Short mmCIF file of C-alpha atoms and ligand atoms in Angstrom, two decimals:
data_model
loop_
_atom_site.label_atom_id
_atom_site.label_comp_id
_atom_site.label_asym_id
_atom_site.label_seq_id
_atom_site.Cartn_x
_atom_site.Cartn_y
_atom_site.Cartn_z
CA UNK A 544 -43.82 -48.30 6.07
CA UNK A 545 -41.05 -50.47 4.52
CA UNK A 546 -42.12 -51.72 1.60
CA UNK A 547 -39.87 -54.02 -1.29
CA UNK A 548 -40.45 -53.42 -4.94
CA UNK A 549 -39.69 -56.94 -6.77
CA UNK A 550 -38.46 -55.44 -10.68
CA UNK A 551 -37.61 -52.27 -11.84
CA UNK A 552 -39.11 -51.84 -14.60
CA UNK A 553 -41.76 -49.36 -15.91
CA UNK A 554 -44.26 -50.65 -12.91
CA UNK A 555 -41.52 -51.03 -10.29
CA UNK A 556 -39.30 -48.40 -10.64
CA UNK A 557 -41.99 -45.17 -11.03
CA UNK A 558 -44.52 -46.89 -8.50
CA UNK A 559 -41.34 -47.56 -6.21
CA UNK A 560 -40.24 -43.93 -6.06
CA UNK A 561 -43.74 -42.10 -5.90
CA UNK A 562 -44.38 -44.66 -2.58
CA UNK A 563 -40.82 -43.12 -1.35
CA UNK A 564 -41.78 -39.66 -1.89
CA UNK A 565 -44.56 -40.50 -0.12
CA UNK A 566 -42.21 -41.21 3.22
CA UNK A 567 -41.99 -45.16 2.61
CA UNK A 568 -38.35 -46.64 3.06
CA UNK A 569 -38.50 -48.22 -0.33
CA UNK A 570 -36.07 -51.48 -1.54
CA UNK A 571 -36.54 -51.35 -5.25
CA UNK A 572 -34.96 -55.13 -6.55
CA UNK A 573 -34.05 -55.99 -10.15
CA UNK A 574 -32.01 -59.55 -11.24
CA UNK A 575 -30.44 -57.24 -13.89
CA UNK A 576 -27.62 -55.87 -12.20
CA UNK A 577 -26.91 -53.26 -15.03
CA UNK A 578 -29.97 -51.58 -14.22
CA UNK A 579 -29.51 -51.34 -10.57
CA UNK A 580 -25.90 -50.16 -11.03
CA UNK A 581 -27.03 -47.31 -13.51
CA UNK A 582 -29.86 -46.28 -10.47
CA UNK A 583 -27.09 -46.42 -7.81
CA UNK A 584 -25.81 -43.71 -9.78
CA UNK A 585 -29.27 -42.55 -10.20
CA UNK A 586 -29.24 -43.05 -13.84
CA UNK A 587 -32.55 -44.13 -14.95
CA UNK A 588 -32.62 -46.94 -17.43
CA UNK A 589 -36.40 -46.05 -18.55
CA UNK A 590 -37.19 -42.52 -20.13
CA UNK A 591 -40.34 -41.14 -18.07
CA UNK A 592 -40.42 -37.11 -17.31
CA UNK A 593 -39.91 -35.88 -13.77
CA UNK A 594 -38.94 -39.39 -12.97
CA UNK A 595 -34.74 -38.68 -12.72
CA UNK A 596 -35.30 -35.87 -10.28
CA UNK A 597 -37.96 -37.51 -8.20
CA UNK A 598 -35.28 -40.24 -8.13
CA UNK A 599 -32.07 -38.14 -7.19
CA UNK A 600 -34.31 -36.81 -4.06
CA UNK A 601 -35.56 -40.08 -2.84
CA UNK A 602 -32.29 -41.46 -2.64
CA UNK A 603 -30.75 -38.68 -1.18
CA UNK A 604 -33.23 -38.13 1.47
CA UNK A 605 -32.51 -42.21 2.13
CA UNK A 606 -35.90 -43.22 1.17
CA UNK A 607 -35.06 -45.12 -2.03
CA UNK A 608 -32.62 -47.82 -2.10
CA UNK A 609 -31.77 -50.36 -5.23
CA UNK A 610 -30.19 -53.02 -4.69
CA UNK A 611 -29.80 -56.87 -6.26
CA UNK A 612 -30.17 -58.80 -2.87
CA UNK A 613 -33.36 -60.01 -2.69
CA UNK A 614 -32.99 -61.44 0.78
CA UNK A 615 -32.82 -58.11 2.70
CA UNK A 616 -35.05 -56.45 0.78
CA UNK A 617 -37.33 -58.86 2.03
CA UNK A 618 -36.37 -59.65 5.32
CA UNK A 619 -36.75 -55.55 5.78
CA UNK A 620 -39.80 -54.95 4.59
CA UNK A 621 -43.79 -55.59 5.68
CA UNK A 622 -45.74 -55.28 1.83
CA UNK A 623 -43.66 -57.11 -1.40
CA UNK A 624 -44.63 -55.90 -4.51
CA UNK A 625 -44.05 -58.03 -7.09
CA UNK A 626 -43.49 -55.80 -10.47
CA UNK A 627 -42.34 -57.93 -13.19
CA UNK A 628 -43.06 -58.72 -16.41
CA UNK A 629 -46.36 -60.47 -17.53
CA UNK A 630 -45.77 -60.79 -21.21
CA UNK A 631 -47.48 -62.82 -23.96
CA UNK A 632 -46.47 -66.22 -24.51
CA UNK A 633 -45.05 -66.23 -27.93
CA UNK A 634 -47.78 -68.35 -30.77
CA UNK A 635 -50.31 -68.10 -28.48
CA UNK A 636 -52.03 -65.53 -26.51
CA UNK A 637 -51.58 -67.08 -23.31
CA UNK A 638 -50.04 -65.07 -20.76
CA UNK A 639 -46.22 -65.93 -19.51
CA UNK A 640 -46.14 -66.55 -15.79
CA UNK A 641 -42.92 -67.64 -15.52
CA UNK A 642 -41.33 -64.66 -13.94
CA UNK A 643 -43.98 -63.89 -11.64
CA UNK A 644 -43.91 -67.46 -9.80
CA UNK A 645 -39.66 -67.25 -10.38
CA UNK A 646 -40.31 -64.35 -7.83
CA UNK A 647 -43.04 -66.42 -5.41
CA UNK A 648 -40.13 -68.82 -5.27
CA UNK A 649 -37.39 -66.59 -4.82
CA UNK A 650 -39.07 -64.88 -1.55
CA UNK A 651 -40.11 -67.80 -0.13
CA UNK A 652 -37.13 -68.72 0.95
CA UNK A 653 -36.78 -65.15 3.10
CA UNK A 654 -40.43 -65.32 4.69
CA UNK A 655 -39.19 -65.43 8.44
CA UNK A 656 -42.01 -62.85 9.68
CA UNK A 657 -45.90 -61.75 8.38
CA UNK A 658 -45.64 -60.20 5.26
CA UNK A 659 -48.38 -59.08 2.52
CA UNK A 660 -47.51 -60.29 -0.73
CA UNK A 661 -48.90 -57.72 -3.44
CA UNK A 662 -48.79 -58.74 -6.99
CA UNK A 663 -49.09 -55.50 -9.14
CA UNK A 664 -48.12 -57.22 -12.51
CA UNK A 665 -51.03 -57.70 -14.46
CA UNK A 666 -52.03 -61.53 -14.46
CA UNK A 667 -54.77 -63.46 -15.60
CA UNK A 668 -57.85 -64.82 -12.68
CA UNK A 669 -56.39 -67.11 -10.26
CA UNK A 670 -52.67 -66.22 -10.34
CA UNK A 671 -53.05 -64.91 -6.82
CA UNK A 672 -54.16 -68.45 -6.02
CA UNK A 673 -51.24 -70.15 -7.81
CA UNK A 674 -48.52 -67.78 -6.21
CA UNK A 675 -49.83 -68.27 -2.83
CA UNK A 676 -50.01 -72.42 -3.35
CA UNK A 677 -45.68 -71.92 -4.33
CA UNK A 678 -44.93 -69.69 -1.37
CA UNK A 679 -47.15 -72.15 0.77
CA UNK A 680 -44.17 -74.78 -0.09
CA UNK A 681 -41.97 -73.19 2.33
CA UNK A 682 -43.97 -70.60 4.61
CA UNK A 683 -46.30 -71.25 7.22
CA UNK A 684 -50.42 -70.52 5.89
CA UNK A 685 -50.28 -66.93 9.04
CA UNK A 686 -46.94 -65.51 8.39
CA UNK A 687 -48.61 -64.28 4.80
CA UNK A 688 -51.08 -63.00 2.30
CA UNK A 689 -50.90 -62.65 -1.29
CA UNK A 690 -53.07 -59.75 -2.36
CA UNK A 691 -53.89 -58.06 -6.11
CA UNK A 692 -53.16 -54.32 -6.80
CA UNK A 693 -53.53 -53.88 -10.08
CA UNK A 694 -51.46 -50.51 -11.67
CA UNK A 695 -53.03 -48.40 -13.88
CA UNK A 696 -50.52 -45.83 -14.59
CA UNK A 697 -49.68 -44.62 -18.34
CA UNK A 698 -45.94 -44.52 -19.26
CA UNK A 699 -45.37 -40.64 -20.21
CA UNK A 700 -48.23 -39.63 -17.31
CA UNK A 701 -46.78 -42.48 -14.83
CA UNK A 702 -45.74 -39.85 -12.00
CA UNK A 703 -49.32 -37.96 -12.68
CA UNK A 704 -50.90 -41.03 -12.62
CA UNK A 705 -49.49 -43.14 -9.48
CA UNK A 706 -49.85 -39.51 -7.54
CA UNK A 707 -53.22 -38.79 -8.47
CA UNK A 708 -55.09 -42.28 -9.48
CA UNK A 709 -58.73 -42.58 -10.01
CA UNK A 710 -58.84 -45.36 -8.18
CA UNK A 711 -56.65 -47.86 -6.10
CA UNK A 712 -58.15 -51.28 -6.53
CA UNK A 713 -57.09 -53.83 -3.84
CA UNK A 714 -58.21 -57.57 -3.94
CA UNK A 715 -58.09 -59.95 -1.71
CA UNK A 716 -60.04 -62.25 -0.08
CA UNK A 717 -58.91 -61.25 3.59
CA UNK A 718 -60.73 -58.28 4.65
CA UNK A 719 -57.45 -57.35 7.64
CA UNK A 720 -55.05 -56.51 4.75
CA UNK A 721 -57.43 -54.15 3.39
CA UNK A 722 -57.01 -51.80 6.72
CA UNK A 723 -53.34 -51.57 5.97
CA UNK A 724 -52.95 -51.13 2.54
CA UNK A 725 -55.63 -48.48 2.75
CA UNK A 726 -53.25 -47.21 5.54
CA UNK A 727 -50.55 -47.23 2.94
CA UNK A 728 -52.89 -45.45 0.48
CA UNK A 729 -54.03 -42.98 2.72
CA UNK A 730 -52.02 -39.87 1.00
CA UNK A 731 -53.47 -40.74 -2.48
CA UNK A 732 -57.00 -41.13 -1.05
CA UNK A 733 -56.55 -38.32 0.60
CA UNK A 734 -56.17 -36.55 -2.29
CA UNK A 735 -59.30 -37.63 -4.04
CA UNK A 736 -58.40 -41.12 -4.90
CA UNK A 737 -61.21 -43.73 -4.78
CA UNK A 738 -60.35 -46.67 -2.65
CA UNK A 739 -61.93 -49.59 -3.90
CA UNK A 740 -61.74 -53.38 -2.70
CA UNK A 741 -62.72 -56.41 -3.87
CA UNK A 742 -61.72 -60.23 -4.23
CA UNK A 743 -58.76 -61.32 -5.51
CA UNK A 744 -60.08 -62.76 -8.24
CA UNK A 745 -62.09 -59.56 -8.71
CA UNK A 746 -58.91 -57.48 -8.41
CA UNK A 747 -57.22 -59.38 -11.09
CA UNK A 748 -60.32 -59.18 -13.86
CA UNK A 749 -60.77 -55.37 -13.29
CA UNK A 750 -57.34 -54.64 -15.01
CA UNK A 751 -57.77 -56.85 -17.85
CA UNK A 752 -61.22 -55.77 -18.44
CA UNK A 753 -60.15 -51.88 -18.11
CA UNK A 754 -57.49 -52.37 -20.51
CA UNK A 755 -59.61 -54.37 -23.09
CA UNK A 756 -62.07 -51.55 -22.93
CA UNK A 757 -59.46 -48.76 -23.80
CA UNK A 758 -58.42 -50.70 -26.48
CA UNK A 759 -61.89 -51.11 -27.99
CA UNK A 760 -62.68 -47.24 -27.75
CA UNK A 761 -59.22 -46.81 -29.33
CA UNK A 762 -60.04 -49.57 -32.09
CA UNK A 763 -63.79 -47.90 -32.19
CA UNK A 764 -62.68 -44.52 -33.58
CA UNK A 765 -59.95 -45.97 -35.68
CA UNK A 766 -62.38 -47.58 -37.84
CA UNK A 767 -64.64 -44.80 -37.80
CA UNK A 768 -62.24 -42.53 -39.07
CA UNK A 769 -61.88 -44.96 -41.98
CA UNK A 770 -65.51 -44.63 -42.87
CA UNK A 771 -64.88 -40.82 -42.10
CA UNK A 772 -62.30 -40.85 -44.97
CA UNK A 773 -64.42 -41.90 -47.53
CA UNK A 774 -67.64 -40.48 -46.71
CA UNK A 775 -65.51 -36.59 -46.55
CA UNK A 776 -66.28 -36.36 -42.82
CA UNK A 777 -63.83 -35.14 -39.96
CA UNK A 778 -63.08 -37.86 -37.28
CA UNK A 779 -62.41 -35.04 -34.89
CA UNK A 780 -65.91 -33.71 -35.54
CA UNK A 781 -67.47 -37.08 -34.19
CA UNK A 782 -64.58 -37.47 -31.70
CA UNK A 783 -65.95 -34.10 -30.00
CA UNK A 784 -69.49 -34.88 -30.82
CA UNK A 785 -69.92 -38.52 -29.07
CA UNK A 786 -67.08 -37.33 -26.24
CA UNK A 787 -68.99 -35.03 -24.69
CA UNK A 788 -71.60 -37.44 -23.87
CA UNK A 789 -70.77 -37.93 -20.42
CA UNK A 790 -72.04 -41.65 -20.64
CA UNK A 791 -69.09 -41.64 -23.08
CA UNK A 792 -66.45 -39.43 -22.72
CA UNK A 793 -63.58 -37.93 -24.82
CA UNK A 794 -60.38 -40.01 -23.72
CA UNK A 795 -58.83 -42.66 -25.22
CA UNK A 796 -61.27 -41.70 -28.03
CA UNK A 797 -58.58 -40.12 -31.07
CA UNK A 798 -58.17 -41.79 -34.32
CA UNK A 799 -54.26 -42.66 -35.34
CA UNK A 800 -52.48 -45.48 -36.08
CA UNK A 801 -52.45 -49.10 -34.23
CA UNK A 802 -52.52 -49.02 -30.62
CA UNK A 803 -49.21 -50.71 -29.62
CA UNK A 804 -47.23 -50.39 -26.50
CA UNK A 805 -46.61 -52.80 -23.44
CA UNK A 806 -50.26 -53.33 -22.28
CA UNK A 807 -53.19 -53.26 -24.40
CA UNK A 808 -51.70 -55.82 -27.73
CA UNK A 809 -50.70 -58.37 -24.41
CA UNK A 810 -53.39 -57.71 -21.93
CA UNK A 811 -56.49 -58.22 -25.12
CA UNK A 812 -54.87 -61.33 -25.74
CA UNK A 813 -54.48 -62.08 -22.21
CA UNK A 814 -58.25 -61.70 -21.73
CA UNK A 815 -59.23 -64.07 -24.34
CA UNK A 816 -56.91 -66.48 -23.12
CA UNK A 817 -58.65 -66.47 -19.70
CA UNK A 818 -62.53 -66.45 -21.46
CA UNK A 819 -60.84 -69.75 -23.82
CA UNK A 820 -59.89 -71.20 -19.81
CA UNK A 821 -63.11 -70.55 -18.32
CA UNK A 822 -64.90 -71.51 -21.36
CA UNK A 823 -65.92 -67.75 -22.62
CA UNK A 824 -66.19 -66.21 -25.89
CA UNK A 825 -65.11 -62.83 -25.83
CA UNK A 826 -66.23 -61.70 -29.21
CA UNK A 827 -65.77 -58.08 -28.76
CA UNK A 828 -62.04 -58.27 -27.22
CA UNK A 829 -61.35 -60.97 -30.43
CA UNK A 830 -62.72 -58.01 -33.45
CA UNK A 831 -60.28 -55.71 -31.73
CA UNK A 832 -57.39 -57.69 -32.05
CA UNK A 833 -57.78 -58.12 -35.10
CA UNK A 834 -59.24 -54.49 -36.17
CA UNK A 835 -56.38 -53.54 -34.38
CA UNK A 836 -53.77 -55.89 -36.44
CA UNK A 837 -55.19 -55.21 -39.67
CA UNK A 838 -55.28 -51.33 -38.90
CA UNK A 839 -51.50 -51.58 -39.31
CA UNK A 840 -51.37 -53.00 -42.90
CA UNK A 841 -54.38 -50.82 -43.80
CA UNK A 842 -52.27 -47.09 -42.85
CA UNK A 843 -49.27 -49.20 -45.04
CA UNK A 844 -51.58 -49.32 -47.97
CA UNK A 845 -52.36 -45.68 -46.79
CA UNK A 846 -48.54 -44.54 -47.08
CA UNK A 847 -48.34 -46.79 -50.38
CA UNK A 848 -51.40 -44.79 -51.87
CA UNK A 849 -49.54 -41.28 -51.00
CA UNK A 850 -46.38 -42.06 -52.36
CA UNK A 851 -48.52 -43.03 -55.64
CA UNK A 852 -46.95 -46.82 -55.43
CA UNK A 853 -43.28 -44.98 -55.72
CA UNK A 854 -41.37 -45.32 -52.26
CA UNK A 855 -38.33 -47.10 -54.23
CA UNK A 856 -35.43 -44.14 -53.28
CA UNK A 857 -37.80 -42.11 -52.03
CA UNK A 858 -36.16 -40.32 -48.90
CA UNK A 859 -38.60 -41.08 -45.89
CA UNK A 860 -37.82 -39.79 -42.23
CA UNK A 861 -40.40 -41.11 -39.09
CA UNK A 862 -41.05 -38.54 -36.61
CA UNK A 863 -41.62 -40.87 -33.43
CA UNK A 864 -40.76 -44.57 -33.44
CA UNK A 865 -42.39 -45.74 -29.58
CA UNK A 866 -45.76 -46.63 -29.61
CA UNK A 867 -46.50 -43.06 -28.22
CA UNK A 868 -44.84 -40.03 -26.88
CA UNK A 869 -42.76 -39.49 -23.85
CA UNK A 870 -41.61 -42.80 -23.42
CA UNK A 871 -38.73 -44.77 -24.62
CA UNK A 872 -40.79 -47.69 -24.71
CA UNK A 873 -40.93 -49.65 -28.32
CA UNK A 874 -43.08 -53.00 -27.14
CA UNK A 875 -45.35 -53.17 -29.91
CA UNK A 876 -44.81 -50.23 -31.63
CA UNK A 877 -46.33 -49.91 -35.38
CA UNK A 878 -43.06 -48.02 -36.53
CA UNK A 879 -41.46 -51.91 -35.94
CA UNK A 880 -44.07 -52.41 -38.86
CA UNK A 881 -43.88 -49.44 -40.63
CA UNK A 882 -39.75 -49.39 -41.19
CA UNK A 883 -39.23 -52.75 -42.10
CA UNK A 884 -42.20 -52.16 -45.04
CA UNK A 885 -40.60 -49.37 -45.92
CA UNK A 886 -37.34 -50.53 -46.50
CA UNK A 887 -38.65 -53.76 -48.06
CA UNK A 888 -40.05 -51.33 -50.64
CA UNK A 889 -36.43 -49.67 -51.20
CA UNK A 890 -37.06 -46.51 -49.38
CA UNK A 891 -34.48 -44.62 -47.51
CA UNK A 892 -35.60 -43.84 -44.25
CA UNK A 893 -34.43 -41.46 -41.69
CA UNK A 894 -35.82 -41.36 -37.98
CA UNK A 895 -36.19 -39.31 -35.10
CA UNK A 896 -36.93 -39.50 -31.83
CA UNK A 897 -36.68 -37.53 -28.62
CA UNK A 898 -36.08 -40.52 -26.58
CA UNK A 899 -33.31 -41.35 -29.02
CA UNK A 900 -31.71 -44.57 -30.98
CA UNK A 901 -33.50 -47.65 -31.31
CA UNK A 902 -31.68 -50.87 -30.72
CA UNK A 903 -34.44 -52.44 -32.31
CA UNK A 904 -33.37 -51.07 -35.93
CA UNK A 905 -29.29 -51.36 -35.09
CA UNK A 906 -29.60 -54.12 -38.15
CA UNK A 907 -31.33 -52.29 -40.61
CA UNK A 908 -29.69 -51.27 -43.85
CA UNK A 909 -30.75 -47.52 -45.58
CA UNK A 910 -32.35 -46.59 -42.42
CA UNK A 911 -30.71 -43.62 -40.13
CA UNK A 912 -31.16 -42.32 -36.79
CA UNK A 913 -31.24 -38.39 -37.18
CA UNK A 914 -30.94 -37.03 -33.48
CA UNK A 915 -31.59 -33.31 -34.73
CA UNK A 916 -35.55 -33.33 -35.99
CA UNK A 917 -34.29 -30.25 -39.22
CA UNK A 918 -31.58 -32.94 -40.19
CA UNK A 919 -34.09 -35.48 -40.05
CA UNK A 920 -36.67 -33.27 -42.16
CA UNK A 921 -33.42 -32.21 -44.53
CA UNK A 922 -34.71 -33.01 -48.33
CA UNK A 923 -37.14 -35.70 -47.18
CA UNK A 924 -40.15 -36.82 -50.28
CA UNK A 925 -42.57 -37.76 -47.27
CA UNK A 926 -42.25 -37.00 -43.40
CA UNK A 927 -44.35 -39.22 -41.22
CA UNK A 928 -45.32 -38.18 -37.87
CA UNK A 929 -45.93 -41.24 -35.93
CA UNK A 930 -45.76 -40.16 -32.38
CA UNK A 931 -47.05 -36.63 -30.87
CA UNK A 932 -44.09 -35.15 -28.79
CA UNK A 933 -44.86 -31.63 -27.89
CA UNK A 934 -41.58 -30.71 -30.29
CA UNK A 935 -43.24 -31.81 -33.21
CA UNK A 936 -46.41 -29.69 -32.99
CA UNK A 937 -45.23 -26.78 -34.40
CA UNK A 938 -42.69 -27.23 -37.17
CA UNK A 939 -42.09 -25.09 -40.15
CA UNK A 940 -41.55 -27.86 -42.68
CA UNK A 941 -40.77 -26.19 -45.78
CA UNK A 942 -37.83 -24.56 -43.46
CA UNK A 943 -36.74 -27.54 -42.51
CA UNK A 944 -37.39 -30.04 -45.49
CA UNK A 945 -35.79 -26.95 -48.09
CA UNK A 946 -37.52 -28.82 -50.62
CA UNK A 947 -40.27 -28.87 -53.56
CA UNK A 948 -43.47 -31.13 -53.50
CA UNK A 949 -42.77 -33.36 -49.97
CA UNK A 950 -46.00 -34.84 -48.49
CA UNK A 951 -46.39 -35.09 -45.09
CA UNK A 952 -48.47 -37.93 -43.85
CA UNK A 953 -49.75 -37.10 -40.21
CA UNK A 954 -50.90 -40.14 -38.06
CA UNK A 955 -51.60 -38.10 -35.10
CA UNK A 956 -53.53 -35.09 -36.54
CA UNK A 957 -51.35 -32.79 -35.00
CA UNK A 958 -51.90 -29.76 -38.18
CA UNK A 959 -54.60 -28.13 -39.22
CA UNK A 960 -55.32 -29.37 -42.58
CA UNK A 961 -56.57 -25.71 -44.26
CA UNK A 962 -53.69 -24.32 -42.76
CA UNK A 963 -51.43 -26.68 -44.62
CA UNK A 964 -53.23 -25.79 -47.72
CA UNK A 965 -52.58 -22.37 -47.30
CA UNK A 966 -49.18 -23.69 -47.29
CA UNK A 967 -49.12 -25.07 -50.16
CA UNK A 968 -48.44 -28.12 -48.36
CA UNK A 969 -49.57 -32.10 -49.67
CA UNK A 970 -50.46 -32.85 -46.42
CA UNK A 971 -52.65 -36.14 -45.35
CA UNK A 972 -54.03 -37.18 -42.02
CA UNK A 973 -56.49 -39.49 -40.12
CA UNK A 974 -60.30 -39.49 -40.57
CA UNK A 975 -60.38 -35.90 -42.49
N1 LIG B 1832 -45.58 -50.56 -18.50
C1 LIG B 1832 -46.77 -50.10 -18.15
O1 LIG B 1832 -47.19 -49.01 -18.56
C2 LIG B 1832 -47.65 -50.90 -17.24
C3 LIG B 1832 -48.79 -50.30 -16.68
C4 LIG B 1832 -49.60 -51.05 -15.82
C5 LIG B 1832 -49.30 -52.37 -15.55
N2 LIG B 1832 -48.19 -52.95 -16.13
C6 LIG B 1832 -47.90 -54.34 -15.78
O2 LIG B 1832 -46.87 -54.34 -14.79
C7 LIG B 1832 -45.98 -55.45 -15.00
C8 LIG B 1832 -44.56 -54.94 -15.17
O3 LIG B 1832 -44.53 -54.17 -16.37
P1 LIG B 1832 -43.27 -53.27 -16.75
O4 LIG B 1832 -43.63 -52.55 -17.99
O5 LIG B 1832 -42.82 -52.53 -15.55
O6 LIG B 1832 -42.20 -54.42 -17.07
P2 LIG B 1832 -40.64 -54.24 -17.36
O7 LIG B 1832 -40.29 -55.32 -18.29
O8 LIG B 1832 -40.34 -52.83 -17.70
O9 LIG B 1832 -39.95 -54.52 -15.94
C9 LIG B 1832 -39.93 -55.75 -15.31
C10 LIG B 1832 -38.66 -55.85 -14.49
O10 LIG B 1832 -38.69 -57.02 -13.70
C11 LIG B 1832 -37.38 -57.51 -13.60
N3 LIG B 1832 -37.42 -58.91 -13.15
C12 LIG B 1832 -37.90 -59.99 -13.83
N4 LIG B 1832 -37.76 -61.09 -13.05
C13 LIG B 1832 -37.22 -60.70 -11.88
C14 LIG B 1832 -36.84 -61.37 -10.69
N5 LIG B 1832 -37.00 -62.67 -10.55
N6 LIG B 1832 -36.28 -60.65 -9.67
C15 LIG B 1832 -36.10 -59.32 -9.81
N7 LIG B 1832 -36.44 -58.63 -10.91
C16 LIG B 1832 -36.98 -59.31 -11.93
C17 LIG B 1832 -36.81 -57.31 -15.00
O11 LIG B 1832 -35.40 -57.35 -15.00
C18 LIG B 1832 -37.38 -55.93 -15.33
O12 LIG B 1832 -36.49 -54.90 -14.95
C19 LIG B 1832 -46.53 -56.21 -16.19
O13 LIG B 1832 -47.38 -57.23 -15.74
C20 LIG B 1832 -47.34 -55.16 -16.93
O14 LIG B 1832 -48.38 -55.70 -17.70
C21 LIG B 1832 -47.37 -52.24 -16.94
#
């Protein structure tokens, strides 16, 4: 099939390639033209492993195109995705639309032929109604449909994920699409992958309501690994025990510090702004929001206790700075929480991560990036490890830190804590 991809972004670019790979001819459109000049060279602007290579075949085997003109990508193709940005609007927690009807717009003016019109950006109930009332401006009512397919990939997994899904959810509320996306589906399905349909509405709720649930199980074990601090209980103990209750189950389920990332801080917020609009009250959704907000001061206060109140000159270095590993991603990450307090406090702070410098700090006096993790380590008082990249499961600190009496505060329990007391180590963690 020939199939357009409308932004290249985390969504766009990984779910634009696997459909290639599939045997799609895929059109995969950004309005920034750096980023399609950098995948013309196949160059990916978005750290996501296995994705360059997948890429670099695609392209070669003339499956995967980028390009910045929208009109023949349209023009060519029978399903439009449209892949871009949904993010929060900012003092409120309504959702920002703006870019997803700039797009309706935008491809109206190409409709010459029936096309589907997929929105895969998350957006709150009804936006498949308001995108199909802007395209109806200019397009006759048969030469279209504007359908939701929600993604549920995780950046880091994304490949994994679009390649093997759980489900596909399609939504729309005209059952002839359903044939052909199912059509378009068919080598995921095949594979195991349930195919499930629904309204458009429907469509559109699942994804907020998936992601709000994550987020609560995430938020759940969070605060019972605070209680599991001071009662002298190990959060991994109840992780284990209440996981393997099928009815439960042991994902998404590991104490550590604030969720963050593209997704669940927008998409909780998102849902609550839908309940306020169809007069709701999400009170569940609204105590993780702000477990999850206060969660961030709280591990602060944690870092402040360590450090005995004394972080003024104290040499700190952050091991992971994105909201999680393998991803380059830094939308709502706690370290843009954790390094400013920090350095408000007079600490010098060192970071490092395998995805590499952080525009986000590029302003920040007394803190370095450290792109070797032992040069990073070198003489630190406290190493935090904030994300869990495979490289920093197994590091001999006191080789690398050359050093007396450093702490090592360890958000992701990656270390065995009797091992670490063996050690010799002052080592801290979540929940135990
Ligand atoms: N990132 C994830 O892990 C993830 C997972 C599932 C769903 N989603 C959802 O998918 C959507 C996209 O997320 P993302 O992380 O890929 O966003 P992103 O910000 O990484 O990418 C969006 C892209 O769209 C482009 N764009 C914006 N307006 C455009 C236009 N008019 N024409 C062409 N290109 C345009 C931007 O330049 C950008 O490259 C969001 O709604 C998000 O909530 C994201």
């Amino acid at each position: 099939m020939k199939i357009c991809m409308i932004g290249t972004g985390y969504v766009g670019l990984v779910s634009g390639t696997c459909f290639a790979d599939l045997g799609n001819k895929v059109f995969c459109v950004d309005k920034d033209k750096i980023k399609i000049n950098k995948l013309k060279n196949i160059i990916s602007p978005i750290y996501e492993p296995g994705l360059d290579d997948l890429i670099r075949n695609n392209v070669r085997a003339k499956r995967l195109n980028f390009t910045n003109d929208l009109e023949k990508a349209v023009k060519e193709s029978q399903i439009i995705f449209i892949c871009v940005g949904t993010p929060t609007k900012k003092g409120s927690n309504m959702v920002d639309l703006s870019q997803v009807f700039n797009v309706a717009k935008s491809i109206s003016k190409y409709i010459k032929n029936y096309k589907i019109i997929v929105n895969k950006s998350t957006v709150p109930v009804s936006t498949g109604d308001q995108i199909e009332k802007i395209i109806l401006k200019k397009v006759k009512r048969s030469l279209f449909d504007v359908i939701s397919n929600p993604e549920f990939l995780r950046e880091g997994d994304a490949i994994r994920d679009f390649k093997y899904p759980d489900r596909i959810v399609i939504g729309s509320d005209n059952k002839k699409v359903f044939k052909k996306m199912q059509l378009l589906y068919e080598p995921l399905i095949k594979k195991g992958a349930k195919f499930f349909s629904t309204s458009r509405k429907g469509a559109e709720l699942v994804k907020y309501a998936s992601n709000a649930f994550l987020a609560t199980k995430i938020t759940f074990i969070n605060e019972i690994a605070n209680l599991c601090e001071n009662t002298g209980i190990n959060v991994e103990d109840i992780s284990v025990g209440m996981g393997s209750d099928a009815r439960i189950g042991g994902r998404f389920l590991r104490a550590g510090p604030a969720y963050g990332g593209s997704c669940f801080p927008k998409d909780t917020k998102g849902l609550i702004s839908i309940a306020d609009k169809f007069k709701t009250n999400l009170s569940i959704v609204k105590s993780v929001i702000k477990s999850n907000q206060n969660r961030k001061v709280l591990l602060t206060k944690r870092i402040a206790k360590i450090m005995n109140n004394k972080i003024k000159n104290k040499k700190i270095t952050i091991l992971g700075v994105t909201f999680k590993a393998n991803t380059d991603d830094m939308r709502e990450s706690s370290s843009l929480v954790l390094i400013p307090y920090l350095l408000k406090r007079g600490g010098v702070v060192k970071y490092h991560d395998p995805s590499g410098f952080k525009k986000e700090f590029k302003k920040n006096k007394n803190l370095k990036f450290e792109r070797i993790l032992s040069k990073a380590c070198l003489g630190a008082d406290l190493i935090i490890i904030n994300t869990e990249w495979d490289e920093f499961k197994s590091i001999d600190f006191k080789k690398v830190v050359k050093k007396e009496n450093f702490k090592i505060y360890d958000m992701r329990n990656l270390y065995n804590p009797e091992e670490m007391r063996k050690k010799k180590i002052k080592y801290f963690s979540i929940g135990r």
